[in-house]
Amino acid sequence: MRILILGGDGYLGWPTAMHFSARGHEVVVVDNYLRRNIARETSSEALFETPNLPDRASIFATVHGKHIEVIIGDCADYRTLESIVRSHRPEVLVHYAEQPSAPYSMMGFNEAQRTLQNNLGVTFNVVWALLQHAPQCHLVKLGTMGEYGTPNIDIEEGWIDVHHQGRSQRFLYPRQAGSLYHTTKVLDTDLLWFYVRAYGLRVTDLMQGPVYGLDTAETVGDQRLMPNFHYDDIFGTVVNRFLVQAVAGIPLTVYGRGGQTRGYLNLNDTLQCVELAAKSPVGAGELRVLNQFTELFSVNQLSERVKAAAARCGIDVRVEHLDNPRKELEEHYYNAKHHGLLQLGLEPHFMTEQVLVEMLERVARHKSAIDPRKVQPRVSWNVPNRGGQ
Ligand SMILES: NC(=O)c1ccc[n+]([C@@H]2O[C@H](COP(=O)([O-])OP(=O)(O)OC[C@H]3O[C@@H](n4cnc5c(N)ncnc54)[C@H](O)[C@@H]3O)[C@@H](O)[C@H]2O)c1
């Protein structure tokens, strides 16, 4: 397949590019380093440095003997994206190119505006570039489980049948996100659904939970091929934060009561899911929504798992409950369906103690680089920190 990956320098984009390239597909990646720039601006740099995209591609070529074409460019600029799609005519377009930090999107006016304009702008440009130059291309778009929020009823896989006064209709499942970032994903889904209905695009929207993990089949052999690992309050997921806190001897910071339940998945399963989606394209005029996670647990359960794994490494971990900087339910009903990807053939890798131990060992190699100030919450949902400037 000819595959175009937008956001190819990112945590998911780079491993995805290597995964497809290693399996013989023709891969082009695009990135404008937005993530690296925001990380620098907010003092949220990754635990260890990763080479820039052209260097990563040339290391990959040396180690694996495969080519990944790299384009540094801004997908929010229509002329840039249009010319890339026109010249490459992808069969699959994987769209990761968004600002993915919820806290960043809640910092203030400038960060909110940048998140909204970038995320919606890229999705809108993707739609039009495909309509104009590759209308048969299958768009595989990354959404998030956070689009659904935490409703007091079961979360279906994208759609819900509503029966009302004797009649019924299938609708997109109701969405009520908890941050502006997650809201941009809701708006993306609505935008895509409109263009699928209007012009017959082919779209798979993957509602993904938080991803953890660093090693994939392609990172073996050269550490420089690893994806970025952020552990700060802005880009780091709760899993990464807990692992780093454990290694640094800092109490694990649970926000509020810790009953927040989410669906998690291993990085290797993200790669499987995206490949499974790409290999089973939907028909013209179809929007397929798949819930992409493999297991559910609460923040408290996660802290217990990290604590147990750390004990195996001889580390005694304490857990501290902080006032929650976010606005979210801290104890709630949560039952999200996730059958679609299993039916397509997903074979899950679960978060075993061994997996956590291996991640702790990897983090421990970079212990001296840990900056404890980065793991405390710096952004509150209650008051915008800064106004427009
Ligand atoms: N990592 C997770 O746990 C997770 C969970 C659910 C959903 N997602 C979604 O998956 C996607 C990838 O996430 P990630 O963790 O790899 O994030 P990331 O920030 O590491 O990767 C996104 C990449 O896109 C690039 N990018 C952003 N805007 C761009 C633009 N205008 N032009 C070109 N490149 C641009 C960034 O520079 C970055 O390299 C995102 O859409 C995110 O919302 C991620």
mmCIF file of N, CA and C in Angstrom, residues 281-365:
data_model
loop_
_atom_site.group_PDB
_atom_site.id
_atom_site.type_symbol
_atom_site.label_atom_id
_atom_site.label_comp_id
_atom_site.label_asym_id
_atom_site.label_seq_id
_atom_site.Cartn_x
_atom_site.Cartn_y
_atom_site.Cartn_z
ATOM 1 N N PRO A 281 -10.299 -1.660 4.326
ATOM 2 C CA PRO A 281 -10.884 -0.340 4.061
ATOM 3 C C PRO A 281 -12.411 -0.374 4.039
ATOM 4 N N VAL A 282 -13.008 0.735 4.401
ATOM 5 C CA VAL A 282 -14.471 0.821 4.351
ATOM 6 C C VAL A 282 -14.888 1.278 2.954
ATOM 7 N N GLY A 283 -16.168 1.092 2.672
ATOM 8 C CA GLY A 283 -16.681 1.481 1.363
ATOM 9 C C GLY A 283 -16.844 2.992 1.253
ATOM 10 N N ALA A 284 -17.077 3.462 0.048
ATOM 11 C CA ALA A 284 -17.312 4.890 -0.166
ATOM 12 C C ALA A 284 -18.563 5.312 0.602
ATOM 13 N N GLY A 285 -18.491 6.474 1.259
ATOM 14 C CA GLY A 285 -19.651 6.977 2.002
ATOM 15 C C GLY A 285 -19.859 6.276 3.336
ATOM 16 N N GLU A 286 -18.785 5.647 3.856
ATOM 17 C CA GLU A 286 -18.928 4.948 5.140
ATOM 18 C C GLU A 286 -17.983 5.545 6.180
ATOM 19 N N LEU A 287 -18.513 5.803 7.373
ATOM 20 C CA LEU A 287 -17.704 6.190 8.527
ATOM 21 C C LEU A 287 -17.761 5.028 9.515
ATOM 22 N N ARG A 288 -16.614 4.375 9.705
ATOM 23 C CA ARG A 288 -16.534 3.271 10.682
ATOM 24 C C ARG A 288 -15.874 3.816 11.940
ATOM 25 N N VAL A 289 -16.501 3.596 13.088
ATOM 26 C CA VAL A 289 -15.918 4.039 14.354
ATOM 27 C C VAL A 289 -15.558 2.800 15.169
ATOM 28 N N LEU A 290 -14.301 2.723 15.611
ATOM 29 C CA LEU A 290 -13.851 1.574 16.396
ATOM 30 C C LEU A 290 -13.267 2.080 17.712
ATOM 31 N N ASN A 291 -13.664 1.459 18.816
ATOM 32 C CA ASN A 291 -13.103 1.831 20.113
ATOM 33 C C ASN A 291 -11.802 1.064 20.315
ATOM 34 N N GLN A 292 -10.712 1.825 20.466
ATOM 35 C CA GLN A 292 -9.379 1.224 20.418
ATOM 36 C C GLN A 292 -8.709 1.228 21.794
ATOM 37 N N PHE A 293 -8.971 0.178 22.553
ATOM 38 C CA PHE A 293 -8.264 -0.053 23.829
ATOM 39 C C PHE A 293 -8.415 -1.538 24.132
ATOM 40 N N THR A 294 -7.625 -2.023 25.089
ATOM 41 C CA THR A 294 -7.690 -3.466 25.354
ATOM 42 C C THR A 294 -8.094 -3.792 26.780
ATOM 43 N N GLU A 295 -7.880 -2.881 27.734
ATOM 44 C CA GLU A 295 -8.277 -3.171 29.112
ATOM 45 C C GLU A 295 -8.617 -1.872 29.835
ATOM 46 N N LEU A 296 -9.520 -2.013 30.804
ATOM 47 C CA LEU A 296 -9.998 -0.851 31.549
ATOM 48 C C LEU A 296 -9.444 -0.900 32.963
ATOM 49 N N PHE A 297 -8.929 0.211 33.461
ATOM 50 C CA PHE A 297 -8.713 0.314 34.905
ATOM 51 C C PHE A 297 -8.736 1.754 35.375
ATOM 52 N N SER A 298 -8.929 1.891 36.695
ATOM 53 C CA SER A 298 -8.991 3.225 37.276
ATOM 54 C C SER A 298 -7.574 3.705 37.585
ATOM 55 N N VAL A 299 -7.450 4.994 37.866
ATOM 56 C CA VAL A 299 -6.138 5.547 38.223
ATOM 57 C C VAL A 299 -5.623 4.879 39.499
ATOM 58 N N ASN A 300 -6.521 4.617 40.459
ATOM 59 C CA ASN A 300 -6.085 3.914 41.676
ATOM 60 C C ASN A 300 -5.540 2.530 41.345
ATOM 61 N N GLN A 301 -6.240 1.797 40.482
ATOM 62 C CA GLN A 301 -5.764 0.463 40.106
ATOM 63 C C GLN A 301 -4.411 0.547 39.394
ATOM 64 N N LEU A 302 -4.267 1.578 38.549
ATOM 65 C CA LEU A 302 -2.996 1.753 37.847
ATOM 66 C C LEU A 302 -1.871 2.021 38.854
ATOM 67 N N SER A 303 -2.146 2.865 39.842
ATOM 68 C CA SER A 303 -1.096 3.166 40.830
ATOM 69 C C SER A 303 -0.721 1.890 41.594
ATOM 70 N N GLU A 304 -1.694 1.025 41.866
ATOM 71 C CA GLU A 304 -1.392 -0.238 42.553
ATOM 72 C C GLU A 304 -0.530 -1.134 41.675
ATOM 73 N N ARG A 305 -0.830 -1.152 40.380
ATOM 74 C CA ARG A 305 -0.030 -1.990 39.464
ATOM 75 C C ARG A 305 1.415 -1.504 39.407
ATOM 76 N N VAL A 306 1.584 -0.163 39.311
ATOM 77 C CA VAL A 306 2.947 0.381 39.245
ATOM 78 C C VAL A 306 3.674 0.107 40.561
ATOM 79 N N LYS A 307 2.943 0.247 41.653
ATOM 80 C CA LYS A 307 3.537 -0.003 42.978
ATOM 81 C C LYS A 307 4.038 -1.452 43.071
ATOM 82 N N ALA A 308 3.225 -2.396 42.604
ATOM 83 C CA ALA A 308 3.608 -3.813 42.678
ATOM 84 C C ALA A 308 4.811 -4.099 41.783
ATOM 85 N N ALA A 309 4.816 -3.517 40.574
ATOM 86 C CA ALA A 309 5.947 -3.738 39.661
ATOM 87 C C ALA A 309 7.218 -3.119 40.240
ATOM 88 N N ALA A 310 7.076 -1.928 40.828
ATOM 89 C CA ALA A 310 8.244 -1.255 41.405
ATOM 90 C C ALA A 310 8.796 -2.081 42.568
ATOM 91 N N ALA A 311 7.903 -2.690 43.346
ATOM 92 C CA ALA A 311 8.363 -3.519 44.480
ATOM 93 C C ALA A 311 9.261 -4.642 43.959
ATOM 94 N N ARG A 312 8.916 -5.177 42.789
ATOM 95 C CA ARG A 312 9.751 -6.245 42.208
ATOM 96 C C ARG A 312 11.144 -5.732 41.831
ATOM 97 N N CYS A 313 11.224 -4.401 41.592
ATOM 98 C CA CYS A 313 12.531 -3.800 41.268
ATOM 99 C C CYS A 313 13.210 -3.266 42.532
ATOM 100 N N GLY A 314 12.629 -3.567 43.687
ATOM 101 C CA GLY A 314 13.236 -3.113 44.943
ATOM 102 C C GLY A 314 12.931 -1.665 45.268
ATOM 103 N N ILE A 315 11.882 -1.106 44.645
ATOM 104 C CA ILE A 315 11.533 0.302 44.906
ATOM 105 C C ILE A 315 10.250 0.342 45.735
ATOM 106 N N ASP A 316 10.302 1.098 46.819
ATOM 107 C CA ASP A 316 9.120 1.244 47.663
ATOM 108 C C ASP A 316 8.375 2.512 47.217
ATOM 109 N N VAL A 317 7.140 2.344 46.756
ATOM 110 C CA VAL A 317 6.411 3.477 46.174
ATOM 111 C C VAL A 317 5.310 3.958 47.115
ATOM 112 N N ARG A 318 5.218 5.294 47.248
ATOM 113 C CA ARG A 318 4.093 5.885 47.995
ATOM 114 C C ARG A 318 3.117 6.527 47.018
ATOM 115 N N VAL A 319 1.864 6.616 47.424
ATOM 116 C CA VAL A 319 0.837 7.213 46.560
ATOM 117 C C VAL A 319 0.259 8.422 47.285
ATOM 118 N N GLU A 320 0.116 9.538 46.568
ATOM 119 C CA GLU A 320 -0.399 10.763 47.174
ATOM 120 C C GLU A 320 -1.599 11.241 46.356
ATOM 121 N N HIS A 321 -2.673 11.599 47.051
ATOM 122 C CA HIS A 321 -3.843 12.131 46.335
ATOM 123 C C HIS A 321 -3.765 13.658 46.335
ATOM 124 N N LEU A 322 -3.775 14.261 45.134
ATOM 125 C CA LEU A 322 -3.732 15.724 45.017
ATOM 126 C C LEU A 322 -5.128 16.251 44.707
ATOM 127 N N ASP A 323 -5.364 17.532 45.003
ATOM 128 C CA ASP A 323 -6.592 18.164 44.515
ATOM 129 C C ASP A 323 -6.590 18.034 43.004
ATOM 130 N N ASN A 324 -7.726 17.646 42.444
ATOM 131 C CA ASN A 324 -7.762 17.389 41.003
ATOM 132 C C ASN A 324 -7.711 18.705 40.227
ATOM 133 N N PRO A 325 -6.670 18.903 39.384
ATOM 134 C CA PRO A 325 -6.624 20.145 38.601
ATOM 135 C C PRO A 325 -7.632 20.145 37.452
ATOM 136 N N ARG A 326 -8.193 18.966 37.137
ATOM 137 C CA ARG A 326 -9.139 18.848 36.025
ATOM 138 C C ARG A 326 -10.565 18.866 36.531
ATOM 139 N N LYS A 327 -11.504 19.100 35.612
ATOM 140 C CA LYS A 327 -12.922 18.933 35.948
ATOM 141 C C LYS A 327 -13.355 17.608 35.350
ATOM 142 N N GLU A 328 -13.512 16.614 36.203
ATOM 143 C CA GLU A 328 -13.906 15.279 35.722
ATOM 144 C C GLU A 328 -14.511 14.518 36.889
ATOM 145 N N LEU A 329 -15.344 13.523 36.581
ATOM 146 C CA LEU A 329 -15.895 12.693 37.638
ATOM 147 C C LEU A 329 -14.779 11.804 38.177
ATOM 148 N N GLU A 330 -14.695 11.703 39.497
ATOM 149 C CA GLU A 330 -13.617 10.904 40.092
ATOM 150 C C GLU A 330 -14.081 9.511 40.488
ATOM 151 N N GLU A 331 -15.398 9.307 40.458
ATOM 152 C CA GLU A 331 -15.962 7.967 40.626
ATOM 153 C C GLU A 331 -17.166 7.912 39.709
ATOM 154 N N HIS A 332 -17.235 6.911 38.854
ATOM 155 C CA HIS A 332 -18.306 6.933 37.858
ATOM 156 C C HIS A 332 -18.495 5.552 37.258
ATOM 157 N N TYR A 333 -19.634 5.361 36.634
ATOM 158 C CA TYR A 333 -19.904 4.145 35.862
ATOM 159 C C TYR A 333 -19.070 4.211 34.589
ATOM 160 N N TYR A 334 -18.504 3.081 34.149
ATOM 161 C CA TYR A 334 -17.772 3.091 32.873
ATOM 162 C C TYR A 334 -17.792 1.704 32.268
ATOM 163 N N ASN A 335 -18.499 1.563 31.168
ATOM 164 C CA ASN A 335 -18.520 0.284 30.474
ATOM 165 C C ASN A 335 -18.515 0.556 28.975
ATOM 166 N N ALA A 336 -17.315 0.523 28.405
ATOM 167 C CA ALA A 336 -17.174 0.859 26.983
ATOM 168 C C ALA A 336 -17.001 -0.420 26.166
ATOM 169 N N LYS A 337 -17.765 -0.520 25.098
ATOM 170 C CA LYS A 337 -17.656 -1.687 24.200
ATOM 171 C C LYS A 337 -16.375 -1.569 23.358
ATOM 172 N N HIS A 338 -15.799 -2.692 23.014
ATOM 173 C CA HIS A 338 -14.622 -2.655 22.121
ATOM 174 C C HIS A 338 -14.483 -3.994 21.405
ATOM 175 N N HIS A 339 -15.458 -4.268 20.554
ATOM 176 C CA HIS A 339 -15.469 -5.555 19.857
ATOM 177 C C HIS A 339 -14.863 -5.480 18.453
ATOM 178 N N GLY A 340 -14.993 -4.302 17.812
ATOM 179 C CA GLY A 340 -14.699 -4.189 16.381
ATOM 180 C C GLY A 340 -13.284 -4.609 16.023
ATOM 181 N N LEU A 341 -12.301 -4.109 16.771
ATOM 182 C CA LEU A 341 -10.914 -4.422 16.416
ATOM 183 C C LEU A 341 -10.578 -5.872 16.737
ATOM 184 N N LEU A 342 -11.201 -6.410 17.804
ATOM 185 C CA LEU A 342 -10.989 -7.835 18.114
ATOM 186 C C LEU A 342 -11.534 -8.676 16.967
ATOM 187 N N GLN A 343 -12.687 -8.255 16.438
ATOM 188 C CA GLN A 343 -13.262 -9.004 15.305
ATOM 189 C C GLN A 343 -12.373 -8.919 14.057
ATOM 190 N N LEU A 344 -11.667 -7.798 13.924
ATOM 191 C CA LEU A 344 -10.764 -7.663 12.769
ATOM 192 C C LEU A 344 -9.480 -8.479 12.961
ATOM 193 N N GLY A 345 -9.244 -8.952 14.206
ATOM 194 C CA GLY A 345 -8.078 -9.830 14.420
ATOM 195 C C GLY A 345 -7.070 -9.335 15.448
ATOM 196 N N LEU A 346 -7.399 -8.264 16.184
ATOM 197 C CA LEU A 346 -6.464 -7.747 17.196
ATOM 198 C C LEU A 346 -6.140 -8.812 18.247
ATOM 199 N N GLU A 347 -4.848 -8.995 18.503
ATOM 200 C CA GLU A 347 -4.405 -9.914 19.571
ATOM 201 C C GLU A 347 -3.729 -9.065 20.646
ATOM 202 N N PRO A 348 -4.460 -8.763 21.727
ATOM 203 C CA PRO A 348 -3.975 -7.780 22.699
ATOM 204 C C PRO A 348 -2.709 -8.203 23.456
ATOM 205 N N HIS A 349 -1.881 -7.185 23.746
ATOM 206 C CA HIS A 349 -0.754 -7.333 24.682
ATOM 207 C C HIS A 349 -1.210 -6.597 25.944
ATOM 208 N N PHE A 350 -1.348 -7.305 27.052
ATOM 209 C CA PHE A 350 -1.893 -6.651 28.246
ATOM 210 C C PHE A 350 -0.783 -6.039 29.108
ATOM 211 N N MET A 351 -1.213 -5.174 30.029
ATOM 212 C CA MET A 351 -0.258 -4.507 30.915
ATOM 213 C C MET A 351 0.077 -5.430 32.086
ATOM 214 N N THR A 352 0.952 -6.373 31.820
ATOM 215 C CA THR A 352 1.355 -7.302 32.877
ATOM 216 C C THR A 352 2.396 -6.638 33.768
ATOM 217 N N GLU A 353 2.670 -7.279 34.896
ATOM 218 C CA GLU A 353 3.708 -6.751 35.785
ATOM 219 C C GLU A 353 5.055 -6.730 35.061
ATOM 220 N N GLN A 354 5.294 -7.755 34.243
ATOM 221 C CA GLN A 354 6.560 -7.836 33.504
ATOM 222 C C GLN A 354 6.719 -6.641 32.552
ATOM 223 N N VAL A 355 5.617 -6.258 31.894
ATOM 224 C CA VAL A 355 5.670 -5.106 30.977
ATOM 225 C C VAL A 355 6.043 -3.845 31.759
ATOM 226 N N LEU A 356 5.429 -3.672 32.935
ATOM 227 C CA LEU A 356 5.729 -2.480 33.742
ATOM 228 C C LEU A 356 7.164 -2.526 34.270
ATOM 229 N N VAL A 357 7.618 -3.711 34.658
ATOM 230 C CA VAL A 357 9.002 -3.840 35.147
ATOM 231 C C VAL A 357 9.982 -3.432 34.045
ATOM 232 N N GLU A 358 9.733 -3.893 32.821
ATOM 233 C CA GLU A 358 10.646 -3.544 31.720
ATOM 234 C C GLU A 358 10.647 -2.039 31.462
ATOM 235 N N MET A 359 9.470 -1.417 31.568
ATOM 236 C CA MET A 359 9.424 0.041 31.374
ATOM 237 C C MET A 359 10.140 0.760 32.515
ATOM 238 N N LEU A 360 9.965 0.258 33.745
ATOM 239 C CA LEU A 360 10.663 0.876 34.886
ATOM 240 C C LEU A 360 12.177 0.775 34.685
ATOM 241 N N GLU A 361 12.639 -0.368 34.199
ATOM 242 C CA GLU A 361 14.085 -0.545 33.989
ATOM 243 C C GLU A 361 14.600 0.426 32.926
ATOM 244 N N ARG A 362 13.788 0.631 31.896
ATOM 245 C CA ARG A 362 14.207 1.549 30.834
ATOM 246 C C ARG A 362 14.274 2.983 31.360
ATOM 247 N N VAL A 363 13.251 3.367 32.141
ATOM 248 C CA VAL A 363 13.231 4.717 32.718
ATOM 249 C C VAL A 363 14.429 4.882 33.663
ATOM 250 N N ALA A 364 14.731 3.831 34.418
ATOM 251 C CA ALA A 364 15.820 3.922 35.410
ATOM 252 C C ALA A 364 17.152 4.251 34.743
ATOM 253 N N ARG A 365 17.327 3.837 33.488
ATOM 254 C CA ARG A 365 18.591 4.149 32.790
ATOM 255 C C ARG A 365 18.754 5.649 32.572
#
